Short mmCIF file of C-alpha atoms and ligand atoms in Angstrom, two decimals:
data_model
loop_
_atom_site.label_atom_id
_atom_site.label_comp_id
_atom_site.label_asym_id
_atom_site.label_seq_id
_atom_site.Cartn_x
_atom_site.Cartn_y
_atom_site.Cartn_z
CA UNK A 116 -20.03 -6.28 -22.06
CA UNK A 117 -20.64 -5.10 -18.91
CA UNK A 118 -19.18 -7.74 -16.74
CA UNK A 119 -15.50 -9.32 -17.01
CA UNK A 120 -14.85 -9.05 -20.77
CA UNK A 121 -12.54 -7.84 -23.56
CA UNK A 122 -11.43 -4.92 -21.46
CA UNK A 123 -10.65 -6.56 -18.40
CA UNK A 124 -8.19 -8.22 -20.47
CA UNK A 125 -6.56 -5.22 -22.24
CA UNK A 126 -6.44 -3.46 -18.41
CA UNK A 127 -4.61 -7.31 -17.55
CA UNK A 128 -2.38 -6.95 -20.06
CA UNK A 129 -1.52 -3.23 -19.94
CA UNK A 130 -0.82 -3.39 -16.35
CA UNK A 131 1.47 -6.20 -16.32
CA UNK A 132 3.34 -4.18 -19.21
CA UNK A 133 3.49 -1.39 -17.09
CA UNK A 134 4.58 -3.22 -13.99
CA UNK A 135 6.94 -5.55 -16.01
CA UNK A 136 5.24 -8.83 -14.62
CA UNK A 137 4.46 -11.72 -16.70
CA UNK A 138 0.97 -11.72 -15.27
CA UNK A 139 -1.89 -9.74 -14.16
CA UNK A 140 -5.11 -10.83 -12.66
CA UNK A 141 -7.61 -8.26 -12.18
CA UNK A 142 -10.08 -8.37 -8.82
CA UNK A 143 -12.91 -6.08 -7.62
CA UNK A 144 -10.46 -4.64 -4.94
CA UNK A 145 -7.60 -4.30 -3.19
CA UNK A 146 -8.64 -6.65 -0.60
CA UNK A 147 -9.86 -9.51 -2.63
CA UNK A 148 -6.72 -9.21 -4.52
CA UNK A 149 -4.92 -9.88 -1.01
CA UNK A 150 -6.86 -12.50 -0.51
CA UNK A 151 -6.93 -14.35 -3.71
CA UNK A 152 -3.46 -13.53 -4.56
CA UNK A 153 -2.38 -15.35 -1.26
CA UNK A 154 -5.17 -17.78 -1.52
CA UNK A 155 -2.84 -18.55 -4.96
CA UNK A 156 0.54 -18.12 -3.32
CA UNK A 157 -0.89 -21.73 -1.24
CA UNK A 158 -1.40 -19.52 2.16
CA UNK A 159 -3.77 -21.48 4.70
CA UNK A 160 -4.60 -22.85 7.93
CA UNK A 161 -1.73 -23.41 10.20
CA UNK A 162 0.85 -20.55 8.03
CA UNK A 163 2.05 -17.36 9.66
CA UNK A 164 2.33 -14.11 7.65
CA UNK A 165 4.68 -11.80 8.89
CA UNK A 166 3.28 -7.98 8.40
CA UNK A 167 4.08 -4.81 9.17
CA UNK A 168 2.57 -3.14 12.38
CA UNK A 169 1.53 -0.15 10.91
CA UNK A 170 -0.48 -0.59 7.82
CA UNK A 171 -4.13 -0.38 6.42
CA UNK A 172 -6.48 -3.23 8.11
CA UNK A 173 -6.84 -5.14 4.71
CA UNK A 174 -3.02 -6.08 4.73
CA UNK A 175 -3.82 -8.15 8.18
CA UNK A 176 -7.47 -9.17 7.60
CA UNK A 177 -6.92 -10.91 4.34
CA UNK A 178 -4.01 -13.00 5.96
CA UNK A 179 -6.89 -13.96 8.67
CA UNK A 180 -9.48 -14.66 5.93
CA UNK A 181 -7.10 -17.21 4.24
CA UNK A 182 -6.82 -18.98 7.77
CA UNK A 183 -3.22 -18.17 8.69
CA UNK A 184 -2.41 -16.12 11.40
CA UNK A 185 -0.75 -12.22 10.65
CA UNK A 186 2.12 -11.75 12.53
CA UNK A 187 3.21 -7.91 13.57
CA UNK A 188 6.50 -7.09 12.74
CA UNK A 189 7.51 -3.06 13.74
CA UNK A 190 8.73 -0.63 10.68
CA UNK A 191 11.77 1.35 10.28
CA UNK A 192 11.26 4.85 11.98
CA UNK A 193 12.26 6.82 8.97
CA UNK A 194 10.76 5.25 6.04
CA UNK A 195 7.62 3.73 7.77
CA UNK A 196 8.18 0.62 6.13
CA UNK A 197 8.72 -2.93 7.25
CA UNK A 198 11.98 -3.07 9.52
CA UNK A 199 13.85 -6.29 8.11
CA UNK A 200 15.46 -6.63 11.31
CA UNK A 201 12.00 -6.65 13.19
CA UNK A 202 11.04 -9.56 10.32
CA UNK A 203 14.32 -11.66 11.06
CA UNK A 204 12.89 -11.96 14.94
CA UNK A 205 9.31 -12.43 14.00
CA UNK A 206 10.41 -15.73 12.05
CA UNK A 207 8.93 -19.14 13.49
CA UNK A 208 8.73 -22.94 12.20
CA UNK A 209 5.49 -21.49 11.15
CA UNK A 210 6.29 -18.52 9.13
CA UNK A 211 5.45 -19.09 5.46
CA UNK A 212 5.43 -15.55 3.86
CA UNK A 213 6.44 -11.97 4.26
CA UNK A 214 4.05 -9.25 3.11
CA UNK A 215 5.76 -5.84 2.71
CA UNK A 216 3.93 -2.72 2.23
CA UNK A 217 5.34 -0.15 -0.01
CA UNK A 218 3.52 2.10 2.55
CA UNK A 219 2.43 5.92 1.24
CA UNK A 220 3.81 5.03 -2.00
CA UNK A 221 7.48 4.25 -0.69
CA UNK A 222 9.03 1.27 -1.99
CA UNK A 223 10.08 -1.24 1.44
CA UNK A 224 13.78 -2.46 1.48
CA UNK A 225 13.32 -5.12 -1.13
CA UNK A 226 16.39 -6.52 -1.06
CA UNK A 227 16.80 -6.85 2.72
CA UNK A 228 13.54 -8.73 2.77
CA UNK A 229 14.40 -10.56 -0.49
CA UNK A 230 17.45 -12.02 1.61
CA UNK A 231 15.61 -12.99 4.60
CA UNK A 232 13.05 -15.07 2.50
CA UNK A 233 15.96 -16.70 0.68
CA UNK A 234 17.96 -17.49 3.84
CA UNK A 235 14.81 -19.07 5.50
CA UNK A 236 12.55 -19.90 2.56
CA UNK A 237 9.77 -17.99 2.94
CA UNK A 238 7.69 -16.32 -0.08
CA UNK A 239 7.93 -12.45 -0.39
CA UNK A 240 4.69 -10.75 -0.89
CA UNK A 241 4.28 -7.27 -2.16
CA UNK A 242 1.07 -4.96 -0.64
CA UNK A 243 1.48 -2.33 -3.31
CA UNK A 244 -1.80 -0.99 -3.07
CA UNK A 245 -0.40 2.44 -2.54
CA UNK A 246 2.61 2.51 -5.01
CA UNK A 247 1.24 2.16 -8.34
CA UNK A 248 4.64 3.63 -10.68
CA UNK A 249 6.83 3.21 -7.43
CA UNK A 250 10.47 1.92 -8.38
CA UNK A 251 13.02 0.05 -6.04
CA UNK A 252 16.53 0.43 -7.98
CA UNK A 253 15.35 1.46 -11.12
CA UNK A 254 12.53 -1.23 -11.33
CA UNK A 255 8.96 -0.82 -11.04
CA UNK A 256 7.14 -2.80 -7.77
CA UNK A 257 4.79 -5.30 -8.18
CA UNK A 258 7.11 -8.12 -9.53
CA UNK A 259 9.89 -8.35 -7.03
CA UNK A 260 7.70 -11.12 -4.85
CA UNK A 261 5.82 -14.04 -5.50
CA UNK A 262 2.76 -12.02 -5.70
CA UNK A 263 1.87 -8.38 -5.72
CA UNK A 264 -1.08 -6.66 -5.55
CA UNK A 265 -2.23 -2.99 -6.15
CA UNK A 266 -5.99 -1.26 -5.32
CA UNK A 267 -7.45 1.17 -7.60
CA UNK A 268 -9.85 2.48 -4.82
CA UNK A 269 -10.53 6.26 -5.57
CA UNK A 270 -8.02 7.92 -3.45
CA UNK A 271 -5.01 5.87 -4.76
CA UNK A 272 -2.68 7.05 -7.28
CA UNK A 273 -4.91 5.60 -9.89
CA UNK A 274 -8.69 4.21 -9.76
CA UNK A 275 -11.00 2.03 -11.51
CA UNK A 276 -13.88 3.23 -9.03
CA UNK A 277 -13.00 -0.19 -6.93
CA UNK A 278 -10.78 -2.54 -8.39
CA UNK A 279 -7.55 -4.99 -7.92
CA UNK A 280 -4.77 -6.18 -9.33
CA UNK A 281 -2.82 -9.54 -8.61
CA UNK A 282 0.54 -9.83 -10.44
CA UNK A 283 2.83 -12.64 -10.30
CA UNK A 284 5.78 -13.98 -12.40
CA UNK A 285 4.32 -17.48 -11.56
CA UNK A 286 2.38 -19.23 -13.95
CA UNK A 287 0.79 -21.75 -11.40
CA UNK A 288 0.22 -19.15 -8.99
CA UNK A 289 -1.10 -16.75 -11.97
CA UNK A 290 -3.57 -19.61 -12.85
CA UNK A 291 -4.97 -20.26 -9.13
CA UNK A 292 -5.31 -16.67 -8.97
CA UNK A 293 -7.84 -16.79 -11.68
CA UNK A 294 -9.38 -19.85 -10.51
CA UNK A 295 -9.63 -17.92 -7.03
CA UNK A 296 -10.83 -14.89 -8.45
CA UNK A 297 -13.87 -16.82 -10.43
CA UNK A 298 -15.59 -19.46 -8.46
CA UNK A 299 -13.10 -22.18 -8.67
CA UNK A 300 -14.03 -22.80 -12.56
CA UNK A 301 -11.48 -23.99 -14.68
CA UNK A 302 -14.14 -24.28 -17.68
CA UNK A 303 -17.76 -22.60 -17.55
CA UNK A 304 -19.74 -24.88 -14.77
CA UNK A 305 -16.52 -27.00 -13.95
CA UNK A 306 -15.42 -26.00 -10.55
CA UNK A 307 -11.68 -27.45 -9.05
CA UNK A 308 -11.92 -25.35 -5.89
CA UNK A 309 -13.88 -23.08 -3.79
CA UNK A 310 -13.40 -19.69 -5.58
CA UNK A 311 -14.93 -16.18 -5.34
CA UNK A 312 -16.62 -13.66 -7.46
CA UNK A 313 -13.97 -11.28 -6.94
CA UNK A 314 -13.69 -10.32 -10.44
CA UNK A 315 -13.44 -6.99 -12.05
CA UNK A 316 -15.69 -5.31 -14.65
CA UNK A 317 -15.42 -4.30 -18.05
CA UNK A 318 -16.67 -0.92 -16.81
CA UNK A 319 -13.84 -0.75 -14.17
CA UNK A 320 -11.25 -1.86 -16.69
CA UNK A 321 -11.88 0.90 -19.20
CA UNK A 322 -11.46 3.37 -16.45
CA UNK A 323 -8.60 1.23 -15.56
CA UNK A 324 -7.27 1.51 -19.41
CA UNK A 325 -7.48 5.26 -19.70
CA UNK A 326 -5.98 5.86 -15.84
CA UNK A 327 -2.76 3.99 -16.31
CA UNK A 328 -2.22 6.32 -19.48
CA UNK A 329 -2.07 8.97 -17.20
CA UNK A 330 -0.43 7.67 -14.12
CA UNK A 331 3.25 8.62 -15.13
CA UNK A 332 1.64 12.18 -15.23
CA UNK A 333 -0.09 11.88 -11.81
CA UNK A 334 3.00 10.61 -10.40
CA UNK A 335 5.12 13.50 -11.35
CA UNK A 336 2.99 16.16 -10.11
CA UNK A 337 2.35 14.20 -6.52
CA UNK A 338 6.40 14.29 -6.67
CA UNK A 339 6.55 17.94 -7.25
CA UNK A 340 4.32 18.43 -4.83
CA UNK A 341 6.29 16.55 -2.23
CA UNK A 342 9.19 18.15 -3.30
CA UNK A 343 7.85 21.73 -3.06
CA UNK A 344 6.79 20.73 0.83
CA UNK A 345 10.42 18.88 1.51
CA UNK A 346 11.99 22.50 0.82
CA UNK A 347 9.25 24.93 2.30
CA UNK A 348 8.23 23.27 5.42
CA UNK A 349 10.10 24.74 7.84
CA UNK A 350 7.99 24.58 11.26
CA UNK A 351 9.39 23.52 14.55
CA UNK A 352 8.72 19.67 15.66
CA UNK A 353 7.59 19.05 12.14
CA UNK A 354 9.34 16.35 10.26
CA UNK A 355 9.11 15.71 6.45
CA UNK A 356 9.09 12.21 5.06
CA UNK A 357 12.73 10.13 4.50
CA UNK A 358 12.84 8.90 0.82
CA UNK A 359 15.11 6.00 0.76
CA UNK A 360 18.30 6.00 -1.31
CA UNK A 361 17.41 4.05 -4.74
CA UNK A 362 13.86 4.38 -4.32
CA UNK A 363 11.54 6.26 -6.31
CA UNK A 364 8.41 7.57 -3.86
CA UNK A 365 4.97 8.42 -5.76
CA UNK A 366 3.53 9.87 -2.57
CA UNK A 367 0.36 7.90 -2.35
CA UNK A 368 0.24 9.89 0.40
CA UNK A 369 2.86 12.71 2.15
CA UNK A 370 3.19 11.76 5.55
CA UNK A 371 4.80 14.50 8.33
CA UNK A 372 4.94 14.06 11.75
CA UNK A 373 3.80 16.16 14.49
CA UNK A 374 6.54 15.82 17.21
CA UNK A 375 6.45 16.76 21.02
CA UNK A 376 9.01 20.07 19.91
CA UNK A 377 5.81 21.07 17.81
CA UNK A 378 3.85 23.75 19.98
CA UNK A 379 0.52 22.80 18.96
CA UNK A 380 -0.60 19.23 19.20
CA UNK A 381 -1.41 17.16 16.44
CA UNK A 382 -5.12 17.31 17.30
CA UNK A 383 -4.81 21.29 17.23
CA UNK A 384 -2.94 21.33 14.22
CA UNK A 385 -5.38 19.32 12.23
CA UNK A 386 -7.85 21.98 13.65
CA UNK A 387 -5.55 24.94 12.86
CA UNK A 388 -5.40 23.46 9.16
CA UNK A 389 -8.97 23.27 8.83
CA UNK A 390 -9.90 26.40 9.96
CA UNK A 391 -7.43 27.41 7.46
CA UNK A 392 -9.32 25.50 4.66
CA UNK A 393 -6.68 22.82 4.35
CA UNK A 394 -7.80 19.14 4.75
CA UNK A 395 -5.14 16.62 6.66
CA UNK A 396 -5.69 13.06 7.78
CA UNK A 397 -4.16 10.73 10.09
CA UNK A 398 -3.06 7.54 8.27
CA UNK A 399 -3.15 5.63 10.74
CA UNK A 400 -4.54 6.46 13.81
CA UNK A 401 -4.05 2.80 15.88
CA UNK A 402 -1.30 -0.03 15.36
CA UNK A 403 -2.76 -2.74 14.36
CA UNK A 404 -1.50 -4.81 17.15
CA UNK A 405 -3.68 -2.52 19.22
CA UNK A 406 -7.08 -3.07 16.90
CA UNK A 407 -9.62 -5.20 19.27
CA UNK A 408 -9.78 -7.67 16.79
CA UNK A 409 -5.86 -8.65 16.82
CA UNK A 410 -5.37 -7.24 20.05
CA UNK A 411 -1.73 -8.41 20.71
CA UNK A 412 -0.46 -7.77 23.76
CA UNK A 413 2.74 -9.44 22.84
CA UNK A 414 3.43 -7.65 19.73
CA UNK A 415 6.24 -5.12 20.89
CA UNK A 416 6.03 -2.82 17.92
CA UNK A 417 6.99 0.64 19.88
CA UNK A 418 7.72 2.63 16.37
CA UNK A 419 4.39 1.64 15.01
CA UNK A 420 2.35 2.90 17.92
CA UNK A 421 4.46 6.16 17.97
CA UNK A 422 3.79 6.87 14.30
CA UNK A 423 -0.02 6.39 15.34
CA UNK A 424 0.38 8.98 17.57
CA UNK A 425 1.99 11.50 15.41
CA UNK A 426 1.63 10.86 11.64
CA UNK A 427 -0.37 13.94 9.47
CA UNK A 428 -1.11 13.44 5.52
CA UNK A 429 -1.17 16.83 4.05
CA UNK A 430 -2.82 17.21 0.66
CA UNK A 431 -0.55 15.72 -2.24
CA UNK A 432 -2.56 14.51 -5.00
CA UNK A 433 -2.35 15.55 -8.61
CA UNK A 434 -5.38 18.07 -8.21
CA UNK A 435 -3.33 19.76 -5.51
CA UNK A 436 -1.34 22.82 -7.13
CA UNK A 437 2.08 24.22 -6.48
CA UNK A 438 -0.03 27.23 -5.27
CA UNK A 439 -1.66 25.28 -3.19
CA UNK A 440 1.30 23.77 -1.30
CA UNK A 441 2.51 27.20 -1.21
CA UNK A 442 -0.62 28.19 0.96
CA UNK A 443 0.06 25.08 3.11
CA UNK A 444 3.56 25.74 3.58
CA UNK A 445 2.88 29.37 4.72
CA UNK A 446 0.24 28.46 7.32
CA UNK A 447 2.16 25.80 8.77
CA UNK A 448 5.09 27.87 8.94
CA UNK A 449 3.31 30.65 10.78
CA UNK A 450 2.81 28.15 13.74
CA UNK A 451 3.12 30.18 16.90
CA UNK A 452 1.23 27.30 19.47
C1 PLP B 223 -1.95 -0.80 1.91
C2 PLP B 223 -3.20 -1.44 1.63
N1 PLP B 223 -3.67 -2.57 1.61
C3 PLP B 223 -4.69 -2.80 0.79
C4 PLP B 223 -5.65 -2.00 0.77
C5 PLP B 223 -7.42 -2.78 0.20
O1 PLP B 223 -8.00 -1.96 -0.93
P1 PLP B 223 -9.08 -1.79 -0.98
O2 PLP B 223 -9.50 -0.52 -0.51
O3 PLP B 223 -9.28 -1.89 -2.67
O4 PLP B 223 -10.10 -3.14 -1.08
C6 PLP B 223 -5.58 -0.80 0.94
C7 PLP B 223 -6.66 0.22 0.48
O5 PLP B 223 -7.04 1.18 1.15
C8 PLP B 223 -4.43 -0.43 1.47
O6 PLP B 223 -3.96 1.06 1.70
#
């Protein structure tokens, strides 16, 4: 079996078990998972979905792919995740759902958003593409909202090459998600809605089953590397990530901020690190309302715009050793400008 078969079923069951959700539906990637998941939850033309202004593009594009409108809300300056106060301000009569993003591996403020959603009869969605195994108050993320959506892209905390997963506790949403990911087929050659071919292959699922076994060890290594950075980075003008109380941050990225007090600029710092054999990256250089396709002058998202100018990701993945972290800290702490 090469296309969707028994390995996909086994991976779905194992992943649902890991996240503590009743259902998991495997998809071809995290983008198709968001798209099919939102369609299954009933998002469509005329609806607004509130999302953070600071996240990867697919969080927004998939709302638009449903025919709905992404409405950008600002993020918390400490955690970089959706600011509940900004969400409350962005609600209109058309709002149907709020999509929080567990950005860089840190859970968003689930309870605060659940409360807002319950007060306004909105659905909560979780974009969990970057946060496999992260926990909020002792519970794995992916089961707090109507849908959760994961990505298994190679840089993610676990991979299937390309792949994604929709998680849900709602049997009707799960049924519809299966339809949307498989041509709307309720039985072979019987099509009850316009769906897509968003299926995962058995080859990808076989990789996923092995990766899932390794996920906790991978997360521990990421957390260990992050702790090392937290306690050893002492460079002026560089701030290290803040972890929200009650959160298990799994550090998809370890994101520092290069502030104005840092002698070199962020671009100079990237070159300085590169010249010393250290890779770094900017996630993300442009806040979503400033992307040409969304250019939304009305969105007031000063924190997101500032983060786009100051963030820098340091190597944290499980292949990075504590010796590597020591080198990175030594190089950073020797900054003279
Ligand atoms: C927050 C977020 N959402 C969605 C996606 C989309 O996942 P994929 O690349 O698997 O389509 C990504 C992946 O980069 C992501 O980081």
